[in-house]
Coordinates of C-alpha atoms in Angstrom, one line a residue:
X1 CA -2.8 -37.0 19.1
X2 CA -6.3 -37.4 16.9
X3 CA -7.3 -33.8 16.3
X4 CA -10.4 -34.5 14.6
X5 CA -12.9 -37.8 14.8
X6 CA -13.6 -38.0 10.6
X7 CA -9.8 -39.4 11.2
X8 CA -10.5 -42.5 12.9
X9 CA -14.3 -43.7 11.5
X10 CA -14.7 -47.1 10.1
X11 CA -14.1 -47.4 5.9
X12 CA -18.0 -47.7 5.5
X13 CA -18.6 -44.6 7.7
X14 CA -15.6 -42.8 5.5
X15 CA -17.3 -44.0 1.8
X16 CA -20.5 -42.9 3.0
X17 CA -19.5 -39.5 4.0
X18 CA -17.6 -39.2 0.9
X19 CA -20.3 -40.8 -1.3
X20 CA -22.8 -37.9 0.1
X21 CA -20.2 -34.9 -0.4
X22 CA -18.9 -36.1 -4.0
X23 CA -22.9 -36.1 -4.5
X24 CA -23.0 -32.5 -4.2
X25 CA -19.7 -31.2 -5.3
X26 CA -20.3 -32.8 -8.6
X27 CA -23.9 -31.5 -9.0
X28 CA -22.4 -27.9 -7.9
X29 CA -19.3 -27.9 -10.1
X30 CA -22.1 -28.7 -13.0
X31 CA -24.2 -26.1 -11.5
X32 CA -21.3 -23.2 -11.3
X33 CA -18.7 -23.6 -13.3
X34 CA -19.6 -23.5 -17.0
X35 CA -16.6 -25.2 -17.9
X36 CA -17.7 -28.4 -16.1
X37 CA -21.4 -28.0 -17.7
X38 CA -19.8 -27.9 -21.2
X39 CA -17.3 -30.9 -20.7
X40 CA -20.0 -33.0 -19.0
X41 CA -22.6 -32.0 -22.0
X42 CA -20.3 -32.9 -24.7
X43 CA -20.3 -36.5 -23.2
X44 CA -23.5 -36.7 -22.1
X45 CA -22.8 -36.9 -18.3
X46 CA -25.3 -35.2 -15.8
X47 CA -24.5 -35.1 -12.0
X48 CA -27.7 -37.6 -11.5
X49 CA -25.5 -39.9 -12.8
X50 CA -23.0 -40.6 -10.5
X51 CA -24.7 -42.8 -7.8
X52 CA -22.3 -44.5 -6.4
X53 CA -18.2 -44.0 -5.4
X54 CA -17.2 -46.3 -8.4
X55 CA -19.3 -43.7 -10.8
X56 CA -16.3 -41.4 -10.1
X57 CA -14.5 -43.0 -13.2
X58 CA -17.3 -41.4 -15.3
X59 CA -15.9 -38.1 -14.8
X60 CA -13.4 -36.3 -16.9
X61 CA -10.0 -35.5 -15.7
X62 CA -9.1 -32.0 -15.2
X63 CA -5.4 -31.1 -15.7
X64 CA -3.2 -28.4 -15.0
X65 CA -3.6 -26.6 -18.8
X66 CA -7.2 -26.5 -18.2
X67 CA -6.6 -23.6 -15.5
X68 CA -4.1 -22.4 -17.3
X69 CA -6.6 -22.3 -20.2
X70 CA -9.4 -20.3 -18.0
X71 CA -6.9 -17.6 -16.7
X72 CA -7.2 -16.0 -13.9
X73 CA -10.9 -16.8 -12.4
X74 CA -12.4 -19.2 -15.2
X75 CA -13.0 -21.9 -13.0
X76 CA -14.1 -20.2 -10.3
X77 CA -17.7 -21.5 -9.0
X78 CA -18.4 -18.1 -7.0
X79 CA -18.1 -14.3 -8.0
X80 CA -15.2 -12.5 -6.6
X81 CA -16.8 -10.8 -3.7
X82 CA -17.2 -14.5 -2.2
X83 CA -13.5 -15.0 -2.6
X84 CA -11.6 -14.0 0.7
X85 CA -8.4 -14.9 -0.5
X86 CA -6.2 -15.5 -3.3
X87 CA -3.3 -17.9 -4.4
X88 CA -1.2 -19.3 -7.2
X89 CA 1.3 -21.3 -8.4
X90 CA 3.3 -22.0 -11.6
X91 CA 1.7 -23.0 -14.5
X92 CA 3.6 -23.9 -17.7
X93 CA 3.7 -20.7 -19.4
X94 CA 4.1 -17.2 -17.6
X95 CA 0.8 -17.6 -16.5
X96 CA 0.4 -18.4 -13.1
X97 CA -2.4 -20.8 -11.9
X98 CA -4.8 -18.9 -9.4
X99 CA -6.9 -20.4 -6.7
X100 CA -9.3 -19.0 -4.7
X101 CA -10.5 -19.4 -1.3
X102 CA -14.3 -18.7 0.4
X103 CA -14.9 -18.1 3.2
X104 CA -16.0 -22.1 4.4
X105 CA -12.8 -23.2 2.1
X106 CA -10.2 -21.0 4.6
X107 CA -11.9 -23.1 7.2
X108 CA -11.4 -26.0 5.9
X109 CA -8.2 -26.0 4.9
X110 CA -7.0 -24.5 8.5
X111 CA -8.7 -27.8 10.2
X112 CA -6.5 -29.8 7.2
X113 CA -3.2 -28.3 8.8
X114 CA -4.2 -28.2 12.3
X115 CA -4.8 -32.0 11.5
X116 CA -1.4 -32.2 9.8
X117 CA 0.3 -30.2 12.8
X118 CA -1.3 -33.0 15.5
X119 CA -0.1 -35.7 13.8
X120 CA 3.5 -34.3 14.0
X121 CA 2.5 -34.3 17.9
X122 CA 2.2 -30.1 18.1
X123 CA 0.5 -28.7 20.4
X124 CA -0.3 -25.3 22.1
X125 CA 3.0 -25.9 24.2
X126 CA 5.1 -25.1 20.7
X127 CA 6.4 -22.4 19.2
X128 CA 6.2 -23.0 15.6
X129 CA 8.9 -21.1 13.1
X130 CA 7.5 -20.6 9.5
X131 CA 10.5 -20.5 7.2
X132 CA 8.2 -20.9 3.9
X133 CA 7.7 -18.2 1.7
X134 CA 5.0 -15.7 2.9
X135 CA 3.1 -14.6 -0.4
X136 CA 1.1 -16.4 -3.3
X137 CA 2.8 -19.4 -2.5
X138 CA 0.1 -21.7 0.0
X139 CA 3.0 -22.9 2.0
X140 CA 3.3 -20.3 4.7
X141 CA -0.5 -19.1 5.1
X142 CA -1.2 -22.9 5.1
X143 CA 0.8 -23.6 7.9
X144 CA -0.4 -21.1 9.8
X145 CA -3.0 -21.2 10.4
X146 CA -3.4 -24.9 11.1
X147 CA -0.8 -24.2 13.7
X148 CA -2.7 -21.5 15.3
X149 CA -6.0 -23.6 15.6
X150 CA -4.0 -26.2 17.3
X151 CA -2.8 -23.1 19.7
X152 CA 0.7 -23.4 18.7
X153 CA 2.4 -19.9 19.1
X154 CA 3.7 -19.1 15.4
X155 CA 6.8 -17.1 14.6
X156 CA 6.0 -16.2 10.8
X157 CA 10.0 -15.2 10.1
X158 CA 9.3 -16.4 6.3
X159 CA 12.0 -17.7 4.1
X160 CA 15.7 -16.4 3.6
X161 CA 18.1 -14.3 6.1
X162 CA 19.6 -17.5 7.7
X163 CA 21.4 -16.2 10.7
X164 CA 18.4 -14.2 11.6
X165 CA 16.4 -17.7 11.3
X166 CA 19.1 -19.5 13.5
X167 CA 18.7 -16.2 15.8
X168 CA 15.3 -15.9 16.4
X169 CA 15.5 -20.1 17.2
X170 CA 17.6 -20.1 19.8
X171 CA 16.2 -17.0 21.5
X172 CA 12.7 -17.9 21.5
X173 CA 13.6 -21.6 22.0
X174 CA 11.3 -22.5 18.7
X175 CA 10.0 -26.5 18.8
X176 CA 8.9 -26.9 15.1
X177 CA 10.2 -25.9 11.8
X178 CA 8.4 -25.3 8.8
X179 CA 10.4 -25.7 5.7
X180 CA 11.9 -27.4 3.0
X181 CA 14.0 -30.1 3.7
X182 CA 17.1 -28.5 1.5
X183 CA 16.4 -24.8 3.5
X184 CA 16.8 -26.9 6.3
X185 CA 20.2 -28.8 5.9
X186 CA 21.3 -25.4 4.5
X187 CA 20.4 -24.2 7.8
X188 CA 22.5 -26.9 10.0
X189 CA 25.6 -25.7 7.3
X190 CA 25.7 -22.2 9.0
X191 CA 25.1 -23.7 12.4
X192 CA 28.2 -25.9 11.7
X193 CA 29.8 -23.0 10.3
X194 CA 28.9 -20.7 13.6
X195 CA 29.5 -23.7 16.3
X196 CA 25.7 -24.2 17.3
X197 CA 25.1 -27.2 18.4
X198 CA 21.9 -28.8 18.6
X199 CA 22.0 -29.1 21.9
X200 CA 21.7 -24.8 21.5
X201 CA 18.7 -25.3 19.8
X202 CA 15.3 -26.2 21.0
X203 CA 13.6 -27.8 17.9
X204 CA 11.6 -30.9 18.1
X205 CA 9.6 -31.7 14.9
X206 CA 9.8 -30.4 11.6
X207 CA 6.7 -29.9 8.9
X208 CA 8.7 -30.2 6.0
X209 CA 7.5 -29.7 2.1
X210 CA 7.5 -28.3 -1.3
X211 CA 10.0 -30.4 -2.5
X212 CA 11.3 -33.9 -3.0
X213 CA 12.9 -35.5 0.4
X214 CA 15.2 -38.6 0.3
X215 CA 15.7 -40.9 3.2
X216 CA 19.4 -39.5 3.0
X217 CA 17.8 -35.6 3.9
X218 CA 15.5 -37.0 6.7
X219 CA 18.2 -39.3 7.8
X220 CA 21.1 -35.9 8.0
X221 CA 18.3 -33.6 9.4
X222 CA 16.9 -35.6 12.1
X223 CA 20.6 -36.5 13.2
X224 CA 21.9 -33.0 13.3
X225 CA 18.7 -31.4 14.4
X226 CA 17.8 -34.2 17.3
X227 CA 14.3 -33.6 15.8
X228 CA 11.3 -35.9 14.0
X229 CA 11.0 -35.3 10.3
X230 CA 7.9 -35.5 9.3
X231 CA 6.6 -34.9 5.4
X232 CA 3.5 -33.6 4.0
X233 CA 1.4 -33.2 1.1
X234 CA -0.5 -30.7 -0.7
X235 CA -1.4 -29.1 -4.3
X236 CA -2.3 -25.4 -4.5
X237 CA -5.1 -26.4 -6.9
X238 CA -6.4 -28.6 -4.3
X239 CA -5.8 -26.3 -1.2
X240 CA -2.5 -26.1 -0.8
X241 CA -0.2 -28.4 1.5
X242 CA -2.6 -30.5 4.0
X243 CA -3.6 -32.7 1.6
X244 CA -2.2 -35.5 3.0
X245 CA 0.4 -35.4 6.0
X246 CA 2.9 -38.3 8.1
X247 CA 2.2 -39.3 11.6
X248 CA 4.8 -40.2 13.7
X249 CA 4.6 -43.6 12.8
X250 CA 6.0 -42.8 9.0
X251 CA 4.1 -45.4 7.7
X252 CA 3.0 -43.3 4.5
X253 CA 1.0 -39.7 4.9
X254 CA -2.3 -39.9 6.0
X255 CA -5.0 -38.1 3.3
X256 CA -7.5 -36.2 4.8
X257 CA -10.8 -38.3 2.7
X258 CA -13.6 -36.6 4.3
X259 CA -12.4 -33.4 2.4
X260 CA -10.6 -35.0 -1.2
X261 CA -11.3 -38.7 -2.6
X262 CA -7.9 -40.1 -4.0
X263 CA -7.0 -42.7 -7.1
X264 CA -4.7 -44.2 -8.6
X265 CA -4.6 -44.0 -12.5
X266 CA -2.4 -45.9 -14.8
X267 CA -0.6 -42.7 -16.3
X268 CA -0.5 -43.5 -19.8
X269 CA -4.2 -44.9 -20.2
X270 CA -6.3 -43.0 -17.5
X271 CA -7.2 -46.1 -16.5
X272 CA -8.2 -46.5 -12.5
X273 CA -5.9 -49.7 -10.7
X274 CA -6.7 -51.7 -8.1
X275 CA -6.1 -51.0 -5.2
X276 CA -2.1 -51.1 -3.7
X277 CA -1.3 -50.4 -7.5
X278 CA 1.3 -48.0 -8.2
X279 CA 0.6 -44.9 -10.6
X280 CA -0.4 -42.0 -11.0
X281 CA -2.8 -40.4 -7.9
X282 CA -5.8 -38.3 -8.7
X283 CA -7.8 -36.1 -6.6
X284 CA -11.5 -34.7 -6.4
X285 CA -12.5 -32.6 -4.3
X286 CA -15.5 -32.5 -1.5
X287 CA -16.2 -29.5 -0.1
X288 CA -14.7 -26.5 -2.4
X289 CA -16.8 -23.7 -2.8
X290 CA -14.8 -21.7 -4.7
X291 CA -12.4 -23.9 -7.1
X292 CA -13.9 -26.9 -7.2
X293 CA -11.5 -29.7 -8.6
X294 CA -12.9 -33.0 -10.2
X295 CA -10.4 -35.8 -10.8
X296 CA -7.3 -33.4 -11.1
X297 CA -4.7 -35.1 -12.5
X298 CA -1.7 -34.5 -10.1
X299 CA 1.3 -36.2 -12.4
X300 CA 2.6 -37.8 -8.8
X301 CA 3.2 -41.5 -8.8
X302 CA 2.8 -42.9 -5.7
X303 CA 0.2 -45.8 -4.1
X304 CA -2.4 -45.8 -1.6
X305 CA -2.6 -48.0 1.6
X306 CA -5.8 -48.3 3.1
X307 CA -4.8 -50.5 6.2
X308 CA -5.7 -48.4 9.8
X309 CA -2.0 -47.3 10.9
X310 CA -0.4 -47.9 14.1
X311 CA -1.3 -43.8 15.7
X312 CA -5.1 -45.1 15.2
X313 CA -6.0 -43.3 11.8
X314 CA -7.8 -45.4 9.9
X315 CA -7.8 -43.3 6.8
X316 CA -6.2 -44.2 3.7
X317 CA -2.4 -43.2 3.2
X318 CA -0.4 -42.1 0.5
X319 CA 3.0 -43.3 0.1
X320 CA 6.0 -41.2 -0.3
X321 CA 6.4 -39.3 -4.0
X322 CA 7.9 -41.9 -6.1
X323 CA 8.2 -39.7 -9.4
X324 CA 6.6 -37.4 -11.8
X325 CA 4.9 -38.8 -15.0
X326 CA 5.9 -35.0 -16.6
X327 CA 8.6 -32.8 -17.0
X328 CA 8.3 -31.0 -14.4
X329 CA 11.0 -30.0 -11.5
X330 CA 10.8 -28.7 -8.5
X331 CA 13.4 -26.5 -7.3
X332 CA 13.7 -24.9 -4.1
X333 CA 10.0 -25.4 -3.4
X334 CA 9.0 -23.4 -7.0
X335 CA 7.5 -25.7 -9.6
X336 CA 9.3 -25.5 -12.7
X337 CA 9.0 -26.4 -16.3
X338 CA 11.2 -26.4 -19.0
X339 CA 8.8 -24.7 -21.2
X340 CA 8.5 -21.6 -19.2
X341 CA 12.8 -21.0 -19.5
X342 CA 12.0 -21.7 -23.0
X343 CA 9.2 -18.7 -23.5
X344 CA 11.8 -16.5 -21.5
X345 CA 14.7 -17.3 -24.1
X346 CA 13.1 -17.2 -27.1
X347 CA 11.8 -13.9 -26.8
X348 CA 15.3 -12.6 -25.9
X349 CA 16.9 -10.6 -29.2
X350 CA 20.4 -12.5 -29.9
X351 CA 19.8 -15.8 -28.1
X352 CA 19.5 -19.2 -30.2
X353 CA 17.2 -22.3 -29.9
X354 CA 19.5 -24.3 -28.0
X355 CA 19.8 -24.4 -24.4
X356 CA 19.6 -26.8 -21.6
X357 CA 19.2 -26.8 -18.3
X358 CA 21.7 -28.2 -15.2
X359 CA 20.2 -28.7 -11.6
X360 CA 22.3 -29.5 -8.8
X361 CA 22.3 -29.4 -5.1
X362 CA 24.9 -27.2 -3.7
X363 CA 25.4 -27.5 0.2
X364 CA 21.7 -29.1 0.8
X365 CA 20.1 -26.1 -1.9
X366 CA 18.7 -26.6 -5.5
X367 CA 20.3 -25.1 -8.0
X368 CA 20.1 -24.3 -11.4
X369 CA 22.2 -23.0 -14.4
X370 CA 20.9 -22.1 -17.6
X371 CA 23.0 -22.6 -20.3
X372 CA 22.2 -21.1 -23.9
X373 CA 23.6 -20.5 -26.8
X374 CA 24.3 -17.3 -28.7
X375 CA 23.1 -16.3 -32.6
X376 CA 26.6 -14.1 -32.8
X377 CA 29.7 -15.8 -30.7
X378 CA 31.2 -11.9 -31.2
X379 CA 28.8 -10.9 -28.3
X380 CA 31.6 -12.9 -25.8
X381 CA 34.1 -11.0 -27.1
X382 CA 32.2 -7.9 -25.4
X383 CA 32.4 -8.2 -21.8
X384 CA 29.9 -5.0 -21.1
X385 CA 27.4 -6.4 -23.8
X386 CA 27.8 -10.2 -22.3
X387 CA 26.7 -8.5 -18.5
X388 CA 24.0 -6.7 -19.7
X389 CA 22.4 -9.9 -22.0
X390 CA 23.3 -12.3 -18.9
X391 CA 21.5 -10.0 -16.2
X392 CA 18.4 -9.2 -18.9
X393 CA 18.3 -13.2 -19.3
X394 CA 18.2 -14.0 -15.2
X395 CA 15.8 -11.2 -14.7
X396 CA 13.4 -12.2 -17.1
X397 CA 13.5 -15.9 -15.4
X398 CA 13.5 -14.9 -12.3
X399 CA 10.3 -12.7 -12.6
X400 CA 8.9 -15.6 -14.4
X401 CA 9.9 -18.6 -11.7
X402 CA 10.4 -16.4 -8.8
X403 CA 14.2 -18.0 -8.2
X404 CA 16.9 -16.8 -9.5
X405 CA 19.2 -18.6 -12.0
X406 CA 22.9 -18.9 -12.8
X407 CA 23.4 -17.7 -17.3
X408 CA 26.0 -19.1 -19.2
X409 CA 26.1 -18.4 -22.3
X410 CA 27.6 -20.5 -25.0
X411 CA 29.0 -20.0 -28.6
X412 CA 26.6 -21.2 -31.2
X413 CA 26.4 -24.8 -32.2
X414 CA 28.0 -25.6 -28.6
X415 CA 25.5 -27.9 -27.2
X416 CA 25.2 -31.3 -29.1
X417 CA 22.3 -31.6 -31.6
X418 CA 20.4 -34.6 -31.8
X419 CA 17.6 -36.0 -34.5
X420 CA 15.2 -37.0 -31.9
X421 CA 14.0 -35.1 -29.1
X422 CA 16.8 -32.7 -27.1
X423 CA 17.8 -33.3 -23.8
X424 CA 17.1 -30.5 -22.3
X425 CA 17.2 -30.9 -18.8
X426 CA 20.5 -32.1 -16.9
X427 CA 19.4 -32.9 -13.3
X428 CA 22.3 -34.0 -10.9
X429 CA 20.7 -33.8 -7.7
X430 CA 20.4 -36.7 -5.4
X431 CA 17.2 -38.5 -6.3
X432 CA 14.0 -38.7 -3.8
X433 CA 13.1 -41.8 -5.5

């Protein structure tokens, strides 16, 4: 089903509309947020300048170090008491990056899920279970919401407590699952292990997101679960997930243009492609009042389809995630960067400047191990003094990344040294790409 009618209208109808609103999100950006003003001065850009879509390549890229930079509310077009709500995210130091929301913004990004929920074919006939984190994280709010506007009845259980999640489905005969595509083959492990069948179960669709998905996950899920997999989109400095979303055709996810213009940038130069190019996608957005975002530079490589799909969308669609053009991981839904276990350890009395990191997937979940060497090997010899400096260690990641780690720590000079740039991430998982 076609929730909304900016899904469907012609590409001159869509450039027009997104002509008109990139208009006035660029001459409000300049207007509100002195950081913009500065960085458009410097270069001698004014808003009066961009006249048509093309003009978009006049404008600077914004990246993730620029929030970072302006933490918490430096970017922020609007005073606090027009903020209704709050999020963040990882940024690459301890620092979170934090969004926030007015009160037209909310709206939007509720008619971006619902849109995302219709596509997966949800209705008010469903009862949706929310096994995203409830919190700072967008997920779970996300979701929500959109579900509720399409009059879906939502079961926020939130993430974690497995049996209870497998409980609560079979007794209130859930049809849609919100969560990551590892929570959820983790999930069919204990119904294995328990003797549920999916014929116990009720599900019909998943929502799945915050991490990478192979063809291998959607293929496992959708046979154990009977279900449609469906995969979406989003960035918390853009909204949050909605972005972009599947229809049941899974012929790429459908962006939402009337509310974010995509394009694809050749990583390396910033240069824009032509179109069906692959690299790096960039977004701007259209209708944020309170963080406005101007060509945020997402690190995702993917391409962009603009051919009407089969459901009768005719907006453009993203491919699946190909890749990241950074360092960073995700892991368990948590963005994470090697940096931030780096600015834990080296402010840790008694650790050493070598360390690396080891991700694998253990029974359909991320994992990671952080493996670091010691100043004094003596310390091993101490098995009360290696607890307490291997729980200090996971706490002080885990407050940092919000997961929590396995610590193994190594004699000095353990870990091989190299004279050009350590490796310091190991990453065994299966690959989404």
């Amino acid at each position: 089903m076609i929730w909304n009618a900016a899904e469907k209208i012609s590409r001159k109808e869509m450039r027009e509309l997104q002509l008109s609103r990139l208009r006035w999100q660029v001459e409000y950006a300049y207007s509100h947020v002195p950081f913009y003003k500065k960085k458009w001065d410097e270069i001698g850009l004014k808003p009066s300048h961009i006249e048509r879509l093309s003009d978009i390549s006049k404008i600077p890229f914004t990246v993730k170090t620029d929030l970072r930079d302006h933490y918490p509310t430096g970017l922020f077009a609007v005073p606090n008491r027009e903020i209704v709500r709050f999020h963040s995210s990882s940024g690459t130091t301890g620092k979170p990056i934090v969004v926030g929301y007015t009160r037209n913004d909310m709206d939007n990004w509720t008619e971006c899920c619902a849109r995302m929920a219709s596509a997966a074919g949800v209705t008010r006939d469903d009862i949706a279970q929310i096994a995203f984190g409830y919190g700072l994280f967008t997920g779970g709010f996300g979701l929500h919401y959109g579900l509720e506007r399409v009059g879906a009845s939502v079961l926020p259980i939130s993430s974690g407590n497995s049996e209870r999640q497998l409980m609560f489905m079979q007794d209130l005969k859930s049809t849609v699952l919100v969560a990551t595509p590892s929570y959820v083959l983790h999930l069919t492990e204990i119904m294995e292990e328990k003797g549920i069948a999916k014929e116990d179960i009720f599900l019909k669709v998943g929502l799945f997101g915050g991490e990478g998905h192979t063809p291998e996950m959607r293929e496992q899920i959708e046979r154990r679960l009977g279900i449609d997999d469906t995969q979406n989109y989003g960035l918390t400095e853009l909204c949050g997930p909605g972005v972009s979303y599947e229809c049941l055709e899974h012929t790429g996810m459908h962006i939402n243009e009337d509310m974010f213009i995509a394009e694809i940038i050749d990583p390396k130069t910033g240069e824009v492609l032509p179109e069906g190019s692959i690299g790096e996608i960039v977004y701007t957005t259209l209708t944020k009042e309170g963080i406005p975002m101007l060509r945020y530079r997402t690190k995702d490589i993917t391409r962009i389809m603009y051919e009407p799909c089969a459901c009768g969308r005719t907006n453009a669609r993203m491919d699946l995630v190909m890749g990241r053009s950074d360092d960073m991981m995700v892991i368990r839904g948590v963005n994470v960067f090697p940096s931030q276990v780096e600015s834990v350890l080296m402010g840790i009395d008694g650790i050493g400047q070598q360390y690396q990191l080891i991700v694998t997937t253990e029974k359909y979940m991320d994992r990671m191990e952080v493996q670091v060497e010691l100043l004094d090997g003596a310390i091993l010899e101490s098995y009360s003094n290696l607890e307490r400096l291997t729980a200090e260690i996971r706490h002080k990641i885990k407050t940092v990344l919000q997961i929590d780690v396995k610590v193994t720590l190594l004699n000095p000079k353990t870990l091989e040294r190299t004279a050009g740039k350590s490796k310091r991430v190991i990453d065994k998982r299966l690959k989404a790409f």
